[in-house]
Short mmCIF file of C-alpha atoms in Angstrom, two decimals:
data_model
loop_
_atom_site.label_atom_id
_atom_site.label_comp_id
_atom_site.label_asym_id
_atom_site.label_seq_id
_atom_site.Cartn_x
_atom_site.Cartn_y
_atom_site.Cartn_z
CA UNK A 1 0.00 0.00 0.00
CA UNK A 2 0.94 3.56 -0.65
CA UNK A 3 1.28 5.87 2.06
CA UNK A 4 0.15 9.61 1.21
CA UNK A 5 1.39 12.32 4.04
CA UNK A 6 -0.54 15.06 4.04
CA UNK A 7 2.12 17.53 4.98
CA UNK A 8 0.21 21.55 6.07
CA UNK A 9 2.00 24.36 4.14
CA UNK A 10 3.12 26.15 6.77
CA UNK A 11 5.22 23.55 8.13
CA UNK A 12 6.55 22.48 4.89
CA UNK A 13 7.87 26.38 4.67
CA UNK A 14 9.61 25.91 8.18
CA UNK A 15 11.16 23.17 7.23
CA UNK A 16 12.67 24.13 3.42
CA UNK A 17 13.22 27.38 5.51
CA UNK A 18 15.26 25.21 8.55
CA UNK A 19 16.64 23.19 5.80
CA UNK A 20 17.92 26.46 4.02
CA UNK A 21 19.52 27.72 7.03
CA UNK A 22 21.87 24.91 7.43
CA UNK A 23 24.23 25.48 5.36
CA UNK A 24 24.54 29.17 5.77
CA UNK A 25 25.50 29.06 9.35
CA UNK A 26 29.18 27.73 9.00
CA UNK A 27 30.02 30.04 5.99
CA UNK A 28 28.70 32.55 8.30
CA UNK A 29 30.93 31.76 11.33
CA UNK A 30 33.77 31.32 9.16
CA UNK A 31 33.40 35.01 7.80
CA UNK A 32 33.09 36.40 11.39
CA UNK A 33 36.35 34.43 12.11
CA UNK A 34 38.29 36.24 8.93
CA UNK A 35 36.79 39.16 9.87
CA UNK A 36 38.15 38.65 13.59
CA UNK A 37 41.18 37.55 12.53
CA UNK A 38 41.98 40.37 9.80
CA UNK A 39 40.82 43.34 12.68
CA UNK A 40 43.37 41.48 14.88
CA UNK A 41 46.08 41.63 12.86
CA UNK A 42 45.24 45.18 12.17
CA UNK A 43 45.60 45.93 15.71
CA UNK A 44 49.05 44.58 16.30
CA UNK A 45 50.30 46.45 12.96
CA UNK A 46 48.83 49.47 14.77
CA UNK A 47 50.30 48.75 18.39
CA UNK A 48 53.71 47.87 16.86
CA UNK A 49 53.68 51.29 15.10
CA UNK A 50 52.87 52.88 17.78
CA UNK A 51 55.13 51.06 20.45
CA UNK A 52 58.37 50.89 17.97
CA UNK A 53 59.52 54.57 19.49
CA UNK A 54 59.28 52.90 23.26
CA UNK A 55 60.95 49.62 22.07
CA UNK A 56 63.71 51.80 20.09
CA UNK A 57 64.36 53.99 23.38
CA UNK A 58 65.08 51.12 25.38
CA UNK A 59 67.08 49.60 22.79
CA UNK A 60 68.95 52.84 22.46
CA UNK A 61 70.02 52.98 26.15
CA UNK A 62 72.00 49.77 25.53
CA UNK A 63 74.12 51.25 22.75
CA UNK A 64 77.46 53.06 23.80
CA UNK A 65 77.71 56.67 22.98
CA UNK A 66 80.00 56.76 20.36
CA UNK A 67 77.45 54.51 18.30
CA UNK A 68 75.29 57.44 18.48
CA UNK A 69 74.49 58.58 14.53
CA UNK A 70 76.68 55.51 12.87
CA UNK A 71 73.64 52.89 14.03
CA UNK A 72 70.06 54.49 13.41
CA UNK A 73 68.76 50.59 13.87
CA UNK A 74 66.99 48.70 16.41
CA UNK A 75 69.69 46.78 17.72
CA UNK A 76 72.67 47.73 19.26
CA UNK A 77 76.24 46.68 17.90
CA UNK A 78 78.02 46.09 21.43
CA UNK A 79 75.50 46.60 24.37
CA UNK A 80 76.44 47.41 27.28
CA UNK A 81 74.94 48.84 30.69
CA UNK A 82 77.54 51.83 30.95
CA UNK A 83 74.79 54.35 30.53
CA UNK A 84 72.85 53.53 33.45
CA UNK A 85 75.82 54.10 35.34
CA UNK A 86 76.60 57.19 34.40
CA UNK A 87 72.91 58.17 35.00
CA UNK A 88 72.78 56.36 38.55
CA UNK A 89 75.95 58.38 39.29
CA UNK A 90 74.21 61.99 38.23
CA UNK A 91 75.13 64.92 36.91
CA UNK A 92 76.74 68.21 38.10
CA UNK A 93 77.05 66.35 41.49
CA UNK A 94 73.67 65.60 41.46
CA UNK A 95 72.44 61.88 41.51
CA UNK A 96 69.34 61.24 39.43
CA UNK A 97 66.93 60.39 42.21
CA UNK A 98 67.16 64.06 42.90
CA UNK A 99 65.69 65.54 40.29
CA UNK A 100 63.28 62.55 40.33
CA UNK A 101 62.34 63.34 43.92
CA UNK A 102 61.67 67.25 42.74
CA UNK A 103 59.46 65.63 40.12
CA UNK A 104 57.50 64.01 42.16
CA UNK A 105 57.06 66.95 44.86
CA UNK A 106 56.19 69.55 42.00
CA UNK A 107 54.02 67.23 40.27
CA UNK A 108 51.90 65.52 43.61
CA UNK A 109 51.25 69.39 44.86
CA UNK A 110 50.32 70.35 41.38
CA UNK A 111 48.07 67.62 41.46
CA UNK A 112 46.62 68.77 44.98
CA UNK A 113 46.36 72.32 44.03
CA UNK A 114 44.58 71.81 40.64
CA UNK A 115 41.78 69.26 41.83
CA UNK A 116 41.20 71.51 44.83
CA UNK A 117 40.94 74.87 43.12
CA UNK A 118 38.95 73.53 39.96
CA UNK A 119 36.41 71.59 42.38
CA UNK A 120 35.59 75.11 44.16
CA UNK A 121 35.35 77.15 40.83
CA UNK A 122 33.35 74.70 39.15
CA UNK A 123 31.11 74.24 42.36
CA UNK A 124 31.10 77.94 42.13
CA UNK A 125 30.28 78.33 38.53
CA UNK A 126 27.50 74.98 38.43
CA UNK A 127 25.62 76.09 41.92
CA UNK A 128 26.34 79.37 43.13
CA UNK A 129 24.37 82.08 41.62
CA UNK A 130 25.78 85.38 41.46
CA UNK A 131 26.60 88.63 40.17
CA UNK A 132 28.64 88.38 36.31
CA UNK A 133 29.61 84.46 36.75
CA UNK A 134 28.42 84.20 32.93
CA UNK A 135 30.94 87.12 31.94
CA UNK A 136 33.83 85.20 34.30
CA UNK A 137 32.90 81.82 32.71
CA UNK A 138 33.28 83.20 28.94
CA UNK A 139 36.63 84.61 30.31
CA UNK A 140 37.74 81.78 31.49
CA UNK A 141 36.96 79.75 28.57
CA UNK A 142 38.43 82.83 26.34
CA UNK A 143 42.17 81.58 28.43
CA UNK A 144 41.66 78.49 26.34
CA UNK A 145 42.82 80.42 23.61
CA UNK A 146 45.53 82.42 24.93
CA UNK A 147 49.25 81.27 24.37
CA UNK A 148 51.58 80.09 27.38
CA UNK A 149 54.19 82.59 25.76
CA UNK A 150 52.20 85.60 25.45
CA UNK A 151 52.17 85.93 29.47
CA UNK A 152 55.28 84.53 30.50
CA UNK A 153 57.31 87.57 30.61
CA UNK A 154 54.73 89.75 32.71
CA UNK A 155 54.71 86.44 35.09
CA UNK A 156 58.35 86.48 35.25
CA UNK A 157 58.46 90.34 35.88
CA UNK A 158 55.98 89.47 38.92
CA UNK A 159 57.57 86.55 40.35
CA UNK A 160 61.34 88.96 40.09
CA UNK A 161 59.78 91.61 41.99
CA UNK A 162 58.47 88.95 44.64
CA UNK A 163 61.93 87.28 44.86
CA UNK A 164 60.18 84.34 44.43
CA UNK A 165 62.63 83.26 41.35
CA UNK A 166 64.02 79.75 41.55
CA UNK A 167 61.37 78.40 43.94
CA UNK A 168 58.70 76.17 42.97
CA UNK A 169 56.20 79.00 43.60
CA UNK A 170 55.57 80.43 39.78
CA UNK A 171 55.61 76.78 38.79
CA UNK A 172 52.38 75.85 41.74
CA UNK A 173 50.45 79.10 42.51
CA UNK A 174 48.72 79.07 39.61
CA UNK A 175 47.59 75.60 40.70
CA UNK A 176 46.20 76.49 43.71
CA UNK A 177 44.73 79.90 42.36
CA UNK A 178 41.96 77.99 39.48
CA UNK A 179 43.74 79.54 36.96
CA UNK A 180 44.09 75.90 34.55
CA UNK A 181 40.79 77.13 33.09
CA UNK A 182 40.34 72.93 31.26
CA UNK A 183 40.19 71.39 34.69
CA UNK A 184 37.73 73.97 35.96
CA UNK A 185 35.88 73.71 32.55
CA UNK A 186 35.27 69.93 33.37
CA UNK A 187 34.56 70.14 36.87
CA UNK A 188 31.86 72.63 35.53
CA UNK A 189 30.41 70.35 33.21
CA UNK A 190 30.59 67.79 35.52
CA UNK A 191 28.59 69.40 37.88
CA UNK A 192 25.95 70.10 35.95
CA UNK A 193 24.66 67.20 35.21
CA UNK A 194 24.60 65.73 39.56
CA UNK A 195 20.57 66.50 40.00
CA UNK A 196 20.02 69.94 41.60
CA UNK A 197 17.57 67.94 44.23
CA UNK A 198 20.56 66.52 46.27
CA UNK A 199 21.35 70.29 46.79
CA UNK A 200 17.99 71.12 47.45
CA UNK A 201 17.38 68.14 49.93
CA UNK A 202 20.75 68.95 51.80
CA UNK A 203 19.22 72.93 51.77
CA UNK A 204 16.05 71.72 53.71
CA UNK A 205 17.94 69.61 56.32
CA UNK A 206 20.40 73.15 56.97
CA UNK A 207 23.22 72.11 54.85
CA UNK A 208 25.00 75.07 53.32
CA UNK A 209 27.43 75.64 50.36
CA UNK A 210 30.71 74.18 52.21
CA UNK A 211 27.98 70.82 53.41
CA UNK A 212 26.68 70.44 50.08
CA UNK A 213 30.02 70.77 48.49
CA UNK A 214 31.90 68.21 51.01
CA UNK A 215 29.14 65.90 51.50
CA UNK A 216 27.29 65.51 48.26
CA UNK A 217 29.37 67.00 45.33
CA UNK A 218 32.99 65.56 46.28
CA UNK A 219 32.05 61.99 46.50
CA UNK A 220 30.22 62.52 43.30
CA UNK A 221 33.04 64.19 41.56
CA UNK A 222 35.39 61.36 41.95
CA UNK A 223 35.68 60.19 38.26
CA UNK A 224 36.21 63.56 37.26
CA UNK A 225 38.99 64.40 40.18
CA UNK A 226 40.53 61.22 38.95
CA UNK A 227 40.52 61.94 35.67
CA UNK A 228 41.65 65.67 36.15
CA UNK A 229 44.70 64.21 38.59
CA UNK A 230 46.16 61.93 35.97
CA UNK A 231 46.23 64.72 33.25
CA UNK A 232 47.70 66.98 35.79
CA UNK A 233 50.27 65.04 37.07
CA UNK A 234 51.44 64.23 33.66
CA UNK A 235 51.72 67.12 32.58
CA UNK A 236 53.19 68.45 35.09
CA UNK A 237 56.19 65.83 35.25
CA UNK A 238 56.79 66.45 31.39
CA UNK A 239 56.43 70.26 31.70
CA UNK A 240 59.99 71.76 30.69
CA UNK A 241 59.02 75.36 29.55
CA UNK A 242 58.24 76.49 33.20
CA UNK A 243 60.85 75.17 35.00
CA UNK A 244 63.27 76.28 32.56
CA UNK A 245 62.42 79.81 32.84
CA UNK A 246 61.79 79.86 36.59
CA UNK A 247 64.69 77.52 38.38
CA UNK A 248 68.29 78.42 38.13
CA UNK A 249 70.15 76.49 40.39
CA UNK A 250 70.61 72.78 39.70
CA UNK A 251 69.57 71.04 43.18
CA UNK A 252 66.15 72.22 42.23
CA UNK A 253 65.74 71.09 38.67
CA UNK A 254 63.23 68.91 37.46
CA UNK A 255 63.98 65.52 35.46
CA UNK A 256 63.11 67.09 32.12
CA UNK A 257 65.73 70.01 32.73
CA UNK A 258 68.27 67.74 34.00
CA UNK A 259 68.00 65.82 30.73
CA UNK A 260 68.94 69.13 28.96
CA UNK A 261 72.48 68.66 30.95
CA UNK A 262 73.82 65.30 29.43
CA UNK A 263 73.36 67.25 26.23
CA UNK A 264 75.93 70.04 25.94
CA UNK A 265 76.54 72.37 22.55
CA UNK A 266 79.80 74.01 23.99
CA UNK A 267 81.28 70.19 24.74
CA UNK A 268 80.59 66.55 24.17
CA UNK A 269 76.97 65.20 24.39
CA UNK A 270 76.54 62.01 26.63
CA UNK A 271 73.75 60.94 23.92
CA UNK A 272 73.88 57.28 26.15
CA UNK A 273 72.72 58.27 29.43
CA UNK A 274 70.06 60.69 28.00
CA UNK A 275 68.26 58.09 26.19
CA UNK A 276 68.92 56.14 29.69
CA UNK A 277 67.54 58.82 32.00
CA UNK A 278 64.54 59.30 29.23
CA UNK A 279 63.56 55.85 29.99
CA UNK A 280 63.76 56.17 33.65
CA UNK A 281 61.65 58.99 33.54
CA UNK A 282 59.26 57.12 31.83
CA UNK A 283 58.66 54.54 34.49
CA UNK A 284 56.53 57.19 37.10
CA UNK A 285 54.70 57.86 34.50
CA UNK A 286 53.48 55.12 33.42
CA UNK A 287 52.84 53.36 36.60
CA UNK A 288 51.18 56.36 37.32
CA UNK A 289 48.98 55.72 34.90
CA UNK A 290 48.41 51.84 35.50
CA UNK A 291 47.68 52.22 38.72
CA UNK A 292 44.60 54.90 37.63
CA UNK A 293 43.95 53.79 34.03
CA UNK A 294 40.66 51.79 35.62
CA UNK A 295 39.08 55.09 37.13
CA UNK A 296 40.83 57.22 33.62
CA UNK A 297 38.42 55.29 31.73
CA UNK A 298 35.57 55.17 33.55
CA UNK A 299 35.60 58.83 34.16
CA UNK A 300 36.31 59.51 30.80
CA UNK A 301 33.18 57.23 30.00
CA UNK A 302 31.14 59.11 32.51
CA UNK A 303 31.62 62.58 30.87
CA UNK A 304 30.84 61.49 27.56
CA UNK A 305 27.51 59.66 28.83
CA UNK A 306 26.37 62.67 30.83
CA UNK A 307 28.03 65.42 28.58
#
């Protein structure tokens, strides 16, 4: 006997459509693998371009100094550790951890003075309403544009007439005083977006403006202090300009000044221990930012949700 299955439309179409699907599904993952695959490779091409200066440098610190402009290549001829010694045993007298330790105490108060001064303008500029702050606030913002050079010989005149030359002072009042007008920009735009009813609810229960601030808008703040630190403190480690113009004698230089030193126009250049005491430099940096990258990011993340 012949059997006749009476199969519904419907499922027939589910089935050719199952059926259909099969095949498609491996030629599909394999496609998302080549496409994985190729956007790997294209990130290692870009990280080795952009980590071939770092892997040069520390190649570079192995070479002596009179292979210095006969060997522009990655690899050293004779390596040797002679220019760490030279840079463990200093400069002008002056061992290396010196001007590393002046780093660090410029750069940690800078750090201190900028978050604290930029929280209190932008609390100012986000909650306190009073006379002109839009006119201040454009003026700040109109700093943006101004050149470090335009004002750095009335500064200089100022800090002469204070006797406050060769001090760290012209390098961290400004620090303390608001005046980095991008850290107070972001702790303004920060600050505007925490909910004006936290203030409000604080108001009712007798906080004032020093409460609220303390209590309610620093612990908020956080990603944006964290992020504002780590830009601060790097910048103020590689700042050279400042220092240069400000410190004369050479117990109070910074690393990037003393680096100027191992490279002399009127005698030789010790091109070996200043591609070793660039690399030492490097390392505070960049545990600095290790140890903060985390927080970096998410603060970074945070402004760009809420901006």
């Amino acid at each position: 006997m012949t059997t006749v299955e009476h199969v519904q439309p419907g499922h027939q179409t589910a089935e050719m459509t199952a059926r259909a699907g099969r095949p498609a599904r491996p030629r599909r993952r394999r496609r998302g693998l080549l496409t994985t695959i190729v956007w790997y490779l294209l990130l290692l091409a870009l990280a080795a371009v952009v980590l071939y200066p770092l892997v040069w440098l520390f190649f570079a610190t192995l070479k002596p100094s009179s292979e210095f402009g006969r060997n522009s290549g990655l690899l050293p001829w004779e390596p040797t550790l002679d220019n760490y010694a030279r840079v463990w045993d200093g400069i002008a007298g002056i061992p290396l951890w010196r001007y590393g330790l002046n780093s660090l105490i410029v750069a940690s108060l800078a750090v201190v003075g900028t978050l604290g001064s930029s929280a209190l303008a932008g609390y100012a500029f986000a909650r306190v309403a009073f006379k002109g702050s839009k006119i201040l606030f454009a003026a700040m913002i109109g700093t943006l544009l101004l050149p470090f050079h335009v004002i750095i010989i009335p500064q200089y005149i100022i800090f002469n007439q204070l006797d406050l030359l060769d001090t760290y002072v012209p390098l961290l009042i400004g620090k303390f005083l608001g005046t980095e007008a991008f850290f107070v920009f972001l702790m303004v735009q920060f600050i505007r977006n925490i909910p004006r009813e936290l203030d409000e609810a604080a108001r009712i229960d007798g906080a004032g403006h020093p409460r609220i601030f303390w209590s309610i808008v620093v612990p908020l703040l956080r990603p944006a202090l964290v992020t504002g630190g780590i830009f601060s403190f790097i910048w103020t480690w590689n700042d050279f300009l400042g220092p240069l113009i400000y410190l004369t004698s050479p117990e109070n230089y910074t690393l990037p000044i003393a680096l100027r030193l191992y490279n002399d126009t009127t005698s030789t250049s010790d091109y070996g221990a200043t591609v070793a005491a660039s690399l030492l430099s490097l390392i505070p940096v960049l545990l600095f930012f290790l140890i903060f990258q985390r927080m970096l990011i998410r603060g970074v993340a945070t402004q760009g949700l809420k901006g």
